[in-house]
CSV table of C-alpha atoms and ligand atoms in Angstrom, one decimal:
chain,number,residue,atom,x,y,z
A,22,MET,CA,-33.9,2.4,-20.9
A,23,ALA,CA,-32.1,1.2,-24.1
A,24,ILE,CA,-29.5,-1.5,-23.5
A,25,LYS,CA,-26.3,-0.8,-25.4
A,26,SER,CA,-24.5,-3.7,-27.0
A,27,VAL,CA,-21.3,-5.0,-25.4
A,28,PRO,CA,-18.4,-3.0,-26.7
A,29,VAL,CA,-15.9,-4.8,-28.8
A,30,GLU,CA,-12.2,-4.7,-27.8
A,31,LYS,CA,-10.5,-2.1,-29.8
A,32,LYS,CA,-6.8,-2.0,-30.8
A,33,PRO,CA,-4.3,-0.6,-30.2
A,34,VAL,CA,-4.9,-0.3,-26.5
A,35,LYS,CA,-3.4,2.9,-25.0
A,36,ARG,CA,-2.7,2.3,-21.3
A,37,ILE,CA,-4.1,4.7,-18.7
A,38,THR,CA,-1.2,6.1,-16.6
A,39,THR,CA,-1.1,8.7,-13.8
A,40,HIS,CA,0.0,11.2,-16.5
A,41,VAL,CA,-3.1,10.5,-18.5
A,42,LEU,CA,-5.3,11.1,-15.5
A,43,ARG,CA,-3.6,14.4,-14.8
A,44,LYS,CA,-4.1,15.4,-18.5
A,45,MET,CA,-7.8,14.4,-18.2
A,46,LYS,CA,-8.2,16.8,-15.3
A,47,ALA,CA,-6.4,19.6,-17.1
A,48,GLU,CA,-8.7,19.1,-20.1
A,49,GLY,CA,-11.9,18.8,-18.0
A,50,GLU,CA,-12.6,15.1,-19.0
A,51,LYS,CA,-14.2,13.2,-16.1
A,52,ILE,CA,-12.3,10.1,-14.8
A,53,THR,CA,-14.2,6.8,-14.2
A,54,MET,CA,-13.1,4.4,-11.5
A,55,LEU,CA,-14.7,1.2,-10.1
A,56,THR,CA,-13.7,-1.5,-7.7
A,57,ALA,CA,-12.6,-4.9,-8.9
A,58,TYR,CA,-11.5,-7.9,-6.9
A,59,ASP,CA,-11.2,-10.7,-9.4
A,60,TYR,CA,-10.2,-11.6,-13.0
A,61,SER,CA,-13.6,-12.1,-14.6
A,62,MET,CA,-15.1,-8.9,-13.4
A,63,ALA,CA,-12.0,-6.9,-14.1
A,64,ARG,CA,-12.0,-8.2,-17.7
A,65,ILE,CA,-15.5,-6.9,-18.3
A,66,LEU,CA,-14.9,-3.5,-16.6
A,67,ASP,CA,-11.6,-3.0,-18.5
A,68,ALA,CA,-13.1,-3.9,-21.9
A,69,ALA,CA,-16.0,-1.6,-21.1
A,70,GLY,CA,-13.6,1.3,-20.9
A,71,ILE,CA,-13.2,2.1,-17.2
A,72,GLU,CA,-10.0,4.2,-16.7
A,73,VAL,CA,-9.1,3.2,-13.1
A,74,LEU,CA,-9.7,-0.1,-11.3
A,75,LEU,CA,-9.4,-0.1,-7.6
A,76,VAL,CA,-8.7,-3.3,-5.8
A,77,GLY,CA,-10.4,-1.8,-2.7
A,78,ASP,CA,-10.2,-3.2,0.8
A,79,SER,CA,-14.0,-3.1,0.4
A,80,ALA,CA,-13.3,-6.7,-0.7
A,81,SER,CA,-13.4,-7.3,3.0
A,82,ASN,CA,-17.1,-6.5,3.0
A,83,VAL,CA,-18.1,-7.5,-0.5
A,84,MET,CA,-16.0,-10.6,-1.1
A,85,ALA,CA,-15.5,-11.9,2.4
A,86,GLY,CA,-18.6,-10.7,4.2
A,87,HIS,CA,-16.9,-8.9,7.0
A,88,GLU,CA,-18.7,-5.9,8.6
A,89,THR,CA,-15.8,-3.6,8.2
A,90,THR,CA,-12.7,-3.3,6.0
A,91,LEU,CA,-10.4,-3.9,8.9
A,92,PRO,CA,-9.9,-7.7,8.8
A,93,ILE,CA,-8.6,-8.1,5.3
A,94,THR,CA,-4.9,-8.9,5.2
A,95,LEU,CA,-2.1,-7.8,2.9
A,96,ASP,CA,-1.8,-11.4,1.5
A,97,GLN,CA,-5.5,-11.4,0.7
A,98,MET,CA,-5.3,-8.0,-1.0
A,99,ILE,CA,-2.4,-9.3,-3.1
A,100,TYR,CA,-4.4,-12.4,-4.1
A,101,HIS,CA,-7.3,-10.2,-5.3
A,102,ALA,CA,-4.9,-7.8,-7.1
A,103,GLN,CA,-3.2,-10.6,-9.0
A,104,GLY,CA,-6.4,-11.7,-10.6
A,105,VAL,CA,-7.3,-8.2,-11.6
A,106,ILE,CA,-3.9,-7.4,-13.0
A,107,ARG,CA,-4.0,-10.6,-15.2
A,108,ALA,CA,-7.3,-9.3,-16.7
A,109,VAL,CA,-6.4,-5.7,-17.5
A,110,LYS,CA,-5.2,-4.4,-20.8
A,111,ARG,CA,-5.9,-0.7,-20.4
A,112,ALA,CA,-7.0,0.5,-17.0
A,113,LEU,CA,-4.7,1.8,-14.2
A,114,VAL,CA,-4.9,-0.7,-11.3
A,115,VAL,CA,-4.7,0.9,-7.9
A,116,VAL,CA,-4.5,-1.4,-4.8
A,117,ASP,CA,-5.5,-0.5,-1.3
A,118,LEU,CA,-3.0,-0.9,1.5
A,119,PRO,CA,-5.1,-2.7,4.1
A,120,PHE,CA,-5.5,-1.6,7.7
A,121,GLY,CA,-2.3,-2.4,9.8
A,122,SER,CA,0.0,-2.5,6.8
A,123,TYR,CA,1.2,1.2,6.7
A,124,GLN,CA,0.0,3.2,9.8
A,125,GLY,CA,2.6,4.2,12.4
A,126,ASP,CA,5.7,2.9,10.7
A,127,SER,CA,6.9,4.1,7.3
A,128,HIS,CA,9.3,1.2,6.9
A,129,THR,CA,6.5,-1.3,7.2
A,130,ALA,CA,4.4,0.9,4.8
A,131,LEU,CA,7.2,0.7,2.2
A,132,ARG,CA,7.6,-3.1,2.6
A,133,SER,CA,3.8,-3.5,2.2
A,134,ALA,CA,3.7,-1.3,-0.9
A,135,ILE,CA,6.6,-3.1,-2.4
A,136,ARG,CA,4.9,-6.5,-1.9
A,137,ILE,CA,1.9,-5.2,-3.7
A,138,MET,CA,3.9,-3.9,-6.6
A,139,LYS,CA,6.2,-7.0,-6.9
A,140,GLU,CA,3.8,-9.9,-6.1
A,141,ALA,CA,0.6,-8.5,-7.8
A,142,GLU,CA,2.4,-6.2,-10.4
A,143,ALA,CA,0.0,-3.4,-9.5
A,144,HIS,CA,0.4,0.1,-10.9
A,145,ALA,CA,-0.2,2.1,-7.7
A,146,VAL,CA,-1.3,1.9,-4.1
A,147,LYS,CA,-3.9,3.8,-2.1
A,148,LEU,CA,-3.6,4.8,1.6
A,149,GLU,CA,-6.2,6.4,3.9
A,150,GLY,CA,-5.3,9.6,5.8
A,151,GLY,CA,-3.5,12.9,5.7
A,152,ARG,CA,-0.7,14.4,7.8
A,153,GLU,CA,-0.8,11.4,10.2
A,154,ILE,CA,0.6,9.1,7.5
A,155,ALA,CA,2.7,11.7,5.6
A,156,GLU,CA,6.0,9.9,6.4
A,157,SER,CA,4.6,6.6,5.1
A,158,ILE,CA,3.5,8.3,1.9
A,159,GLU,CA,6.8,10.0,1.4
A,160,ARG,CA,8.8,6.8,1.9
A,161,ILE,CA,6.6,4.8,-0.6
A,162,LEU,CA,6.9,7.6,-3.1
A,163,SER,CA,10.7,7.7,-2.7
A,164,ALA,CA,10.7,4.1,-4.0
A,165,GLY,CA,9.0,5.3,-7.2
A,166,ILE,CA,5.6,3.8,-6.3
A,167,PRO,CA,2.6,6.0,-7.3
A,168,VAL,CA,0.3,6.8,-4.4
A,169,MET,CA,-3.4,7.7,-4.4
A,170,GLY,CA,-4.6,9.4,-1.2
A,171,HIS,CA,-8.0,9.0,0.4
A,172,LEU,CA,-9.6,11.6,2.7
A,173,GLY,CA,-13.0,12.3,4.2
A,174,LEU,CA,-14.8,9.2,5.3
A,175,THR,CA,-11.9,6.7,5.7
A,176,PRO,CA,-13.5,3.3,6.5
A,177,GLN,CA,-10.4,2.0,8.2
A,178,SER,CA,-11.0,4.5,10.9
A,179,ILE,CA,-14.6,3.6,11.4
A,180,TYR,CA,-14.2,2.8,15.1
A,181,GLN,CA,-12.7,6.2,15.7
A,182,PHE,CA,-15.6,7.9,13.7
A,183,GLY,CA,-18.3,5.6,15.2
A,184,THR,CA,-20.5,6.1,12.2
A,185,TYR,CA,-20.5,6.0,8.4
A,186,GLN,CA,-22.2,9.5,8.2
A,187,VAL,CA,-21.0,12.4,6.0
A,188,ARG,CA,-17.6,13.8,7.2
A,189,ALA,CA,-16.2,17.3,7.4
A,190,ARG,CA,-19.5,19.1,8.0
A,191,GLU,CA,-17.8,21.0,10.9
A,192,GLU,CA,-15.4,23.7,9.9
A,193,ALA,CA,-12.4,22.3,11.9
A,194,GLU,CA,-12.6,19.0,10.1
A,195,ALA,CA,-13.2,20.7,6.7
A,196,GLN,CA,-10.2,22.8,7.3
A,197,LYS,CA,-8.0,19.8,8.1
A,198,LEU,CA,-9.3,18.1,5.0
A,199,ARG,CA,-8.3,21.2,2.8
A,200,GLU,CA,-4.9,21.2,4.4
A,201,ASP,CA,-4.5,17.4,4.0
A,202,ALA,CA,-5.4,17.6,0.3
A,203,LYS,CA,-2.7,20.2,-0.3
A,204,LEU,CA,-0.2,18.2,1.7
A,205,LEU,CA,-0.9,15.0,-0.3
A,206,GLU,CA,-0.4,17.0,-3.5
A,207,GLN,CA,2.9,18.5,-2.2
A,208,LEU,CA,4.1,15.1,-1.2
A,209,GLY,CA,3.6,13.8,-4.7
A,210,CYS,CA,0.3,11.8,-4.6
A,211,PHE,CA,-1.1,11.5,-8.2
A,212,ALA,CA,-4.8,11.6,-7.1
A,213,ILE,CA,-7.0,11.7,-4.1
A,214,VAL,CA,-10.3,9.9,-3.3
A,215,LEU,CA,-12.7,12.1,-1.4
A,216,GLU,CA,-15.4,10.0,0.3
A,217,LYS,CA,-18.7,11.2,1.7
A,218,ILE,CA,-18.2,14.9,2.2
A,219,PRO,CA,-20.3,18.0,1.3
A,220,ALA,CA,-20.3,18.7,-2.4
A,221,GLN,CA,-19.2,22.3,-1.9
A,222,LEU,CA,-16.2,21.3,0.1
A,223,ALA,CA,-15.2,18.7,-2.5
A,224,ARG,CA,-15.6,21.4,-5.3
A,225,GLU,CA,-13.3,23.7,-3.3
A,226,VAL,CA,-10.7,21.0,-2.8
A,227,ALA,CA,-10.8,19.9,-6.5
A,228,SER,CA,-10.2,23.5,-7.7
A,229,SER,CA,-7.4,24.1,-5.2
A,230,VAL,CA,-5.1,21.2,-6.4
A,231,GLN,CA,-3.7,20.2,-9.8
A,232,ILE,CA,-4.1,16.5,-9.2
A,233,PRO,CA,-7.3,14.7,-9.9
A,234,ILE,CA,-9.9,14.4,-7.1
A,235,ILE,CA,-12.1,11.3,-7.4
A,236,GLY,CA,-15.3,11.4,-5.5
A,237,ILE,CA,-17.6,8.9,-3.9
A,238,GLY,CA,-20.5,10.7,-2.2
A,239,ALA,CA,-18.7,14.0,-2.8
A,240,GLY,CA,-21.0,15.5,-5.5
A,241,PRO,CA,-20.5,16.3,-9.2
A,242,HIS,CA,-17.9,19.1,-9.0
A,243,VAL,CA,-14.8,16.8,-8.8
A,244,ASP,CA,-12.6,15.3,-11.5
A,245,GLY,CA,-14.1,11.8,-11.5
A,246,GLN,CA,-16.3,9.3,-9.7
A,247,VAL,CA,-15.7,5.9,-8.1
A,248,LEU,CA,-18.3,3.4,-6.9
A,249,VAL,CA,-18.1,-0.2,-5.6
A,250,THR,CA,-19.0,-2.3,-8.6
A,251,HIS,CA,-21.2,-4.7,-6.6
A,252,ASP,CA,-23.3,-1.8,-5.5
A,253,LEU,CA,-23.6,-0.3,-9.0
A,254,LEU,CA,-24.6,-3.6,-10.4
A,255,GLY,CA,-27.2,-4.3,-7.7
A,256,ILE,CA,-25.4,-7.5,-6.4
A,257,THR,CA,-25.4,-6.1,-2.9
A,258,ARG,CA,-28.9,-5.3,-1.7
A,259,ASP,CA,-29.0,-3.9,1.8
A,260,PHE,CA,-26.9,-0.8,1.2
A,261,HIS,CA,-28.8,2.4,0.2
A,262,PRO,CA,-26.6,5.4,0.6
A,263,ARG,CA,-27.8,8.6,-1.1
A,264,PHE,CA,-24.8,8.7,-3.4
A,265,LEU,CA,-25.4,5.3,-4.9
A,266,ARG,CA,-27.0,4.9,-8.3
A,267,ARG,CA,-27.8,1.3,-9.3
A,268,TYR,CA,-27.4,0.5,-13.0
A,269,ALA,CA,-28.6,-3.1,-12.8
A,270,ASN,CA,-30.3,-5.5,-10.4
A,271,LEU,CA,-28.1,-8.5,-10.7
A,272,TYR,CA,-29.3,-9.8,-7.4
A,273,ASP,CA,-32.7,-10.6,-8.9
A,274,THR,CA,-31.2,-11.6,-12.3
A,275,ILE,CA,-28.9,-14.1,-10.7
A,276,THR,CA,-31.6,-15.4,-8.4
A,277,ASN,CA,-34.0,-16.0,-11.3
A,278,ALA,CA,-31.4,-17.7,-13.3
A,279,VAL,CA,-30.4,-20.0,-10.5
A,280,MET,CA,-34.1,-20.8,-9.7
A,281,ARG,CA,-34.7,-21.7,-13.3
A,282,TYR,CA,-31.6,-24.0,-13.3
A,283,ILE,CA,-32.8,-25.7,-10.1
A,284,GLU,CA,-36.2,-26.3,-11.7
A,285,ASP,CA,-34.6,-27.6,-14.9
A,286,VAL,CA,-32.4,-30.1,-13.1
A,287,LYS,CA,-35.2,-31.3,-10.8
A,288,SER,CA,-37.5,-31.9,-13.8
A,289,VAL,CA,-34.6,-33.5,-15.8
A,290,ASP,CA,-35.2,-30.8,-18.5
A,291,PHE,CA,-31.5,-30.1,-18.2
A,292,PRO,CA,-29.3,-31.5,-19.7
A,293,SER,CA,-31.2,-32.2,-22.9
A,294,GLU,CA,-29.9,-34.6,-25.6
A,295,GLU,CA,-28.2,-31.7,-27.4
A,296,GLU,CA,-26.4,-30.9,-24.2
A,297,SER,CA,-25.2,-34.5,-23.7
A,298,TYR,CA,-22.4,-36.5,-25.3
B,19,KIV,O1,-12.2,0.1,-0.8
B,19,KIV,C1,-12.9,0.8,-1.5
B,19,KIV,O2,-13.8,0.3,-2.2
B,19,KIV,C2,-12.7,2.2,-1.6
B,19,KIV,C3,-13.7,3.0,-2.4
B,19,KIV,C4,-14.9,3.2,-1.6
B,19,KIV,C5,-13.1,4.3,-2.8
B,19,KIV,O3,-11.8,2.7,-1.0
């Protein structure tokens, strides 16, 4: 496979907004979204042309090594988001509201969302769930904060689901998902992530709403795709869901580089005279 040269930053930069995403859907242009949790990676992804960066609560797994997304705190999400925002010139930055920061109490939800917008200067927030969290979504939207929904496999509910398997295979759950998607659109969400659901159901939902549907494990008939960057780059290794396409094997690349460094230091090949003062 030919390796393309690194794209040069072009000017002037036109920022991606929620309106741009809606227009992309209307015009049939697919939307690209990836996760980012830090400044250096966000800089690369933004310069490469990604339209949406998600400061996902998957940082809990990928950055902190937790088994689930539940332990990550609002303070930690804000810390990750601050680095990402400093890096970005073009992408829309969406930040996950972590578990426990919005469920059950819409006033707490609004306070959490405001902290993310104020302290990280994020562009939007993402929440998991449908009608159960409608009041929280409404309250956040009433403050002028754009909200992205997330339906299907919602990892913050993993202990309720009991497994990370495909959701909404049964008609009752599929019907609830259809209704939830409509509800999120009516409430005013600007987009919805659909995670790990049958492709035909995702297609149906995407054509039943005007707002963009971004899929992860939801097939090709949606308005855009999202992946966890560390999975796409092959930094994570022990995760092989069917929906994942790896575009690099950085685990091996990094291991080889570090092994060469160790060898060079041990043999006093590094630093050389040219690398010394
Ligand atoms: O936290 C995350 O990375 C996500 C994506 C999987 C959509 O929510």
